[in-house]
Short mmCIF file of N, CA and C in Angstrom, two decimals:
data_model
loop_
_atom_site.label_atom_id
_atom_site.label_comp_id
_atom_site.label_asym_id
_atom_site.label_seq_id
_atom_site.Cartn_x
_atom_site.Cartn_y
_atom_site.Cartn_z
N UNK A 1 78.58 82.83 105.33
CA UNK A 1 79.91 83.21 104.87
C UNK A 1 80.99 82.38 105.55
N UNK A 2 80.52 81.96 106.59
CA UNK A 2 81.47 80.56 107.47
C UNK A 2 82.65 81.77 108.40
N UNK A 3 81.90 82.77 108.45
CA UNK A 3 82.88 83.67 109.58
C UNK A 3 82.47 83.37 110.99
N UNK A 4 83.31 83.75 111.71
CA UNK A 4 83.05 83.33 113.21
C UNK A 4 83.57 85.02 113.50
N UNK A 5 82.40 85.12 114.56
CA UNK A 5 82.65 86.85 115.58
C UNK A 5 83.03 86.28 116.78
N UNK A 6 83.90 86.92 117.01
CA UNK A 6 84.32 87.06 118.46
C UNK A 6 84.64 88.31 119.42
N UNK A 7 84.22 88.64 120.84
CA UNK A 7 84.00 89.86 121.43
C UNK A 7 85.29 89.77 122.48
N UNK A 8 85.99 90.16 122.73
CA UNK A 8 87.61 89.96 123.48
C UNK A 8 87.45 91.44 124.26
N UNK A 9 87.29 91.59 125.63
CA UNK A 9 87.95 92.36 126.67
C UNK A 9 88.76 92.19 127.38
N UNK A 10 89.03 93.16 128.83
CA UNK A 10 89.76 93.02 129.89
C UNK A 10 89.00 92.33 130.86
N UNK A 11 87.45 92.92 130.85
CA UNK A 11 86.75 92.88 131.68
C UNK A 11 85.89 90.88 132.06
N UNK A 12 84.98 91.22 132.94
CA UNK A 12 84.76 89.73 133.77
C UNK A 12 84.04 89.10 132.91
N UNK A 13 84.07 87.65 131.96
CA UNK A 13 83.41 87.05 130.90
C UNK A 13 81.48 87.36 130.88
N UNK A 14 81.37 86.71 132.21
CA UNK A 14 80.20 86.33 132.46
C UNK A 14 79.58 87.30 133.23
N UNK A 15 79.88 88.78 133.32
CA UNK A 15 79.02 89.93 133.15
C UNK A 15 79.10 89.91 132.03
N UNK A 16 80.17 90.08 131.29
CA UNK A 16 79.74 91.01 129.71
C UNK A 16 78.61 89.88 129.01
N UNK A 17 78.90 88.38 129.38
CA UNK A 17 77.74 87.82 128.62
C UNK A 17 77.03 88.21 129.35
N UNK A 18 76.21 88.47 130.62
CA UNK A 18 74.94 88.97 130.54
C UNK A 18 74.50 90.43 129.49
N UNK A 19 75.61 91.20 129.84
CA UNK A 19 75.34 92.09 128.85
C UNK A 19 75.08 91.94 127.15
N UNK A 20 76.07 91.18 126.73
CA UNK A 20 75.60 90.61 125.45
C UNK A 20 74.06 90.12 124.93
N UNK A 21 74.03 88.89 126.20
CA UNK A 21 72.68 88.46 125.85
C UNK A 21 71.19 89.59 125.59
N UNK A 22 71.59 90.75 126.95
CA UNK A 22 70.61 91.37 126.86
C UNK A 22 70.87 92.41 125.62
N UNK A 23 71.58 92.81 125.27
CA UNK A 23 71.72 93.01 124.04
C UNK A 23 71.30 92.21 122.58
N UNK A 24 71.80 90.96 122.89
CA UNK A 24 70.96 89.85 121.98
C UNK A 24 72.53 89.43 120.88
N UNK A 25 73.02 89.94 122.03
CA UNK A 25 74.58 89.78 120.53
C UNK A 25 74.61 88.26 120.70
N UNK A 26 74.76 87.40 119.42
CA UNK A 26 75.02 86.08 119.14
C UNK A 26 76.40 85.68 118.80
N UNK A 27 77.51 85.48 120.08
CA UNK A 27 79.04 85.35 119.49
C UNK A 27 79.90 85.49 121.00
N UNK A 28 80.84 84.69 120.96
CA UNK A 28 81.42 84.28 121.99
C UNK A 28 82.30 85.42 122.71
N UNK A 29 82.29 85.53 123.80
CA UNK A 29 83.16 86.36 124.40
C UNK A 29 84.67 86.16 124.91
N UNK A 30 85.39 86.73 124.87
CA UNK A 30 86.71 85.87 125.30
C UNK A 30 87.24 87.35 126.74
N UNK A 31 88.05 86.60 127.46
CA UNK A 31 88.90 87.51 128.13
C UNK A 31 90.40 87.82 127.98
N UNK A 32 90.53 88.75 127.57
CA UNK A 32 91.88 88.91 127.44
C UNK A 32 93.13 89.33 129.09
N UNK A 33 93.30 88.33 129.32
CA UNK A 33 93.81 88.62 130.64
C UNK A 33 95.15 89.04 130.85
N UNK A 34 95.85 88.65 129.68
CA UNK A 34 97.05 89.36 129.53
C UNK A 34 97.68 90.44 128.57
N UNK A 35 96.70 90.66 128.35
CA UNK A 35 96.43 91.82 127.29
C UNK A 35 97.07 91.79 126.20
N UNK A 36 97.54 90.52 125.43
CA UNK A 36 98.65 89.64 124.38
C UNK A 36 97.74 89.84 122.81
N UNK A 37 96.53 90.01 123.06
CA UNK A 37 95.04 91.08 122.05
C UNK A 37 95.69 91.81 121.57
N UNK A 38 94.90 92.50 122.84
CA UNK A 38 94.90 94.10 122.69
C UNK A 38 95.94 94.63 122.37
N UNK A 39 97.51 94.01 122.93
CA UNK A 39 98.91 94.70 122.28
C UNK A 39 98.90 94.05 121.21
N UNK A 40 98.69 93.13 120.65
CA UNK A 40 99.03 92.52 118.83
C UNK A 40 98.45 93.65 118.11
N UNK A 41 97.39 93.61 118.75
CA UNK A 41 96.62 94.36 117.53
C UNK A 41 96.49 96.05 117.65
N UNK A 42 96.85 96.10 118.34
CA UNK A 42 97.68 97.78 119.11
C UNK A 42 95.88 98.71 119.71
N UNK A 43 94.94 97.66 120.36
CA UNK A 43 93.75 98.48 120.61
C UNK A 43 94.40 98.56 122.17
N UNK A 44 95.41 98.35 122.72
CA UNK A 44 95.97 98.84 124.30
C UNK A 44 97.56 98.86 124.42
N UNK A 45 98.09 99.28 125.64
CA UNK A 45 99.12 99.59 125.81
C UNK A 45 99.64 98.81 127.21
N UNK A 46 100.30 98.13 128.16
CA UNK A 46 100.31 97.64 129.01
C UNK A 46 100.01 98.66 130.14
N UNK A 47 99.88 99.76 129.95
CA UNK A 47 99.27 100.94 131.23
C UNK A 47 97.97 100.78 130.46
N UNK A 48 97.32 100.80 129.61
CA UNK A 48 95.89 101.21 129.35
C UNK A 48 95.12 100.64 130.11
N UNK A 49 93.88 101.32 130.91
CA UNK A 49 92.93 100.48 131.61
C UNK A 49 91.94 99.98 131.09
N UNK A 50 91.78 100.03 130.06
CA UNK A 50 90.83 99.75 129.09
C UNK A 50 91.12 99.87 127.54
N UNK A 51 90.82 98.25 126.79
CA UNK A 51 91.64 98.79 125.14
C UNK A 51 90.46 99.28 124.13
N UNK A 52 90.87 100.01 122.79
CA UNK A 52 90.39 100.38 122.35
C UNK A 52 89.32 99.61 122.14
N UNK A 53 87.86 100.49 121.33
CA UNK A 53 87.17 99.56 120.52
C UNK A 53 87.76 99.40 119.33
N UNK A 54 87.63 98.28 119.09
CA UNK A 54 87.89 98.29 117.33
C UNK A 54 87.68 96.91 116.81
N UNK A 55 87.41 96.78 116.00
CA UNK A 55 87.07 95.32 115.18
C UNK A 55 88.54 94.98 114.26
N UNK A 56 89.11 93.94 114.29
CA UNK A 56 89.63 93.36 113.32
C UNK A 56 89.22 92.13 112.48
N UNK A 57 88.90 92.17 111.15
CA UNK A 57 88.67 91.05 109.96
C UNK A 57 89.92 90.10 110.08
N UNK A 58 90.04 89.34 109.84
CA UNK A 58 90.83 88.64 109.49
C UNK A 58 90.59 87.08 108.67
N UNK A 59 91.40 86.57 108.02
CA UNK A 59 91.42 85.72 107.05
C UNK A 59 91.39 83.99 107.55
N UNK A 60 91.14 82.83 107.46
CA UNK A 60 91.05 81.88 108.07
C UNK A 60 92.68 81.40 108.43
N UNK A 61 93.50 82.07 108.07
CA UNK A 61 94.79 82.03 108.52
C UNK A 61 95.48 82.74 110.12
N UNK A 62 94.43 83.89 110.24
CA UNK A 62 94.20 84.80 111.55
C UNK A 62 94.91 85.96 110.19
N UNK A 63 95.66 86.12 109.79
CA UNK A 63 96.46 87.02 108.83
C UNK A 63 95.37 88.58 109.04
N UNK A 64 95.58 89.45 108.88
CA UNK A 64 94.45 90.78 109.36
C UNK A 64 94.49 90.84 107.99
N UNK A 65 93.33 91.56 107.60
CA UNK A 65 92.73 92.10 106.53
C UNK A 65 92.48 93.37 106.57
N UNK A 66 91.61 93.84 107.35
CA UNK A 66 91.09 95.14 107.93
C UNK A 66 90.94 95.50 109.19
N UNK A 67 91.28 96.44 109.36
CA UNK A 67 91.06 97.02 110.90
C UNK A 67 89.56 98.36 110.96
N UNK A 68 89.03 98.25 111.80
CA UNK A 68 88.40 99.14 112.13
C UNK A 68 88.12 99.80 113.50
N UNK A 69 88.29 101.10 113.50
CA UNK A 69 88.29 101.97 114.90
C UNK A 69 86.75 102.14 115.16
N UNK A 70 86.36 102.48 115.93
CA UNK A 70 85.22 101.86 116.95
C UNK A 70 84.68 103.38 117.68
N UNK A 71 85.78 103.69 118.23
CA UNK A 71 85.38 105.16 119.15
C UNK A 71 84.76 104.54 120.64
N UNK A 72 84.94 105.29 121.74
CA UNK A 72 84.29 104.81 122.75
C UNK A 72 82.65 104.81 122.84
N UNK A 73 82.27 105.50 122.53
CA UNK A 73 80.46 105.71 121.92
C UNK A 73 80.03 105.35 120.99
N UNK A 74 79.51 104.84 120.94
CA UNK A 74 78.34 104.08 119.41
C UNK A 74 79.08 103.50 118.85
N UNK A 75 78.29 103.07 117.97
CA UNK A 75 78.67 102.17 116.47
C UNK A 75 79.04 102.65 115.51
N UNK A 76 77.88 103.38 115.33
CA UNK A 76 77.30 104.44 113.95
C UNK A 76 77.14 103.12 113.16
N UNK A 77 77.79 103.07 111.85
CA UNK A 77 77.64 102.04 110.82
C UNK A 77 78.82 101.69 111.23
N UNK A 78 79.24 100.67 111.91
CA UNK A 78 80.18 99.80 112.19
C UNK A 78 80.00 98.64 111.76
N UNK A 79 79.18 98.11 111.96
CA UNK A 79 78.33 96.66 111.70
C UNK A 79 77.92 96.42 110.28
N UNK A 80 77.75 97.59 109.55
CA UNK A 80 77.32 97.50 108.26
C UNK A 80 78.48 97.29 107.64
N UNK A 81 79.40 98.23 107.79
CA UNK A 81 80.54 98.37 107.23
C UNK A 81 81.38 96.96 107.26
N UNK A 82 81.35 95.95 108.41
CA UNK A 82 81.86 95.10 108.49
C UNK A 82 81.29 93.95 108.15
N UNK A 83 80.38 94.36 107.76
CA UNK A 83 79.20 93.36 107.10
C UNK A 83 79.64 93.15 105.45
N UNK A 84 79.76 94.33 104.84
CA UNK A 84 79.59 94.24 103.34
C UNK A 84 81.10 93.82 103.36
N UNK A 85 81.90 95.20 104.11
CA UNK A 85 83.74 94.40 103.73
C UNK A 85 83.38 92.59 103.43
N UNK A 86 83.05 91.99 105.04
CA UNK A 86 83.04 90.72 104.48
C UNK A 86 82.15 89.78 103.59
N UNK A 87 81.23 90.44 103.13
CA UNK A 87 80.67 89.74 102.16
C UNK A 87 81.27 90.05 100.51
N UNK A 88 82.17 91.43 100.39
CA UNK A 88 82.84 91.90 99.70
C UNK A 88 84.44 90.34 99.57
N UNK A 89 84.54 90.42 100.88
CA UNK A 89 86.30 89.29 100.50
C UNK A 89 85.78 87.59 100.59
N UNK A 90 84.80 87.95 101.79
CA UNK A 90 84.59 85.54 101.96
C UNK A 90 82.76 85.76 100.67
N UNK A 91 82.25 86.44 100.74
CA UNK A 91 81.10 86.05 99.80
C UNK A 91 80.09 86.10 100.65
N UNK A 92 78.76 85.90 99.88
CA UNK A 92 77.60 85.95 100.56
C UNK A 92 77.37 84.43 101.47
#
């Protein structure tokens, strides 16, 4: 589909890639160190110690498409859901 994932925290790059890897997630991690993310996209607050989960889609312009809330626990169908949306707008 020519999408690119990307995983954006507060936290230290190269723990969460270990965590990723052992997870097996395939997709770059970024740090958000000034939290310029997390406030665009309103998943934190400059007091929050931690920003929301949530996924944002967006268009090869960055332009948002869809947002999705996350919850601090699980997935559930998160992944699916963001799966078909985008095979639903960029194609298979």
């Amino acid at each position: 589909m020519g999408v690119q994932i990307v995983g954006v925290s507060f936290g230290n790059v190269s723990t969460l890639q270990s965590w990723a890897e052992d997870e097996g997630f395939q997709y770059d991690l970024w740090k958000d160190d000034d939290r310029s993310l997390a406030l665009y996209y309103g998943a934190a607050s400059m007091s929050s110690g931690v920003p929301s989960r949530m996924s944002v889609l967006l268009d090869a312009n960055g332009n948002q498409l869809l947002e999705y809330e996350i919850g601090f626990f699980g997935f559930g169908s998160h992944p699916a859901d963001v799966l078909e949306d985008a095979q639903a707008i960029f194609g298979d």
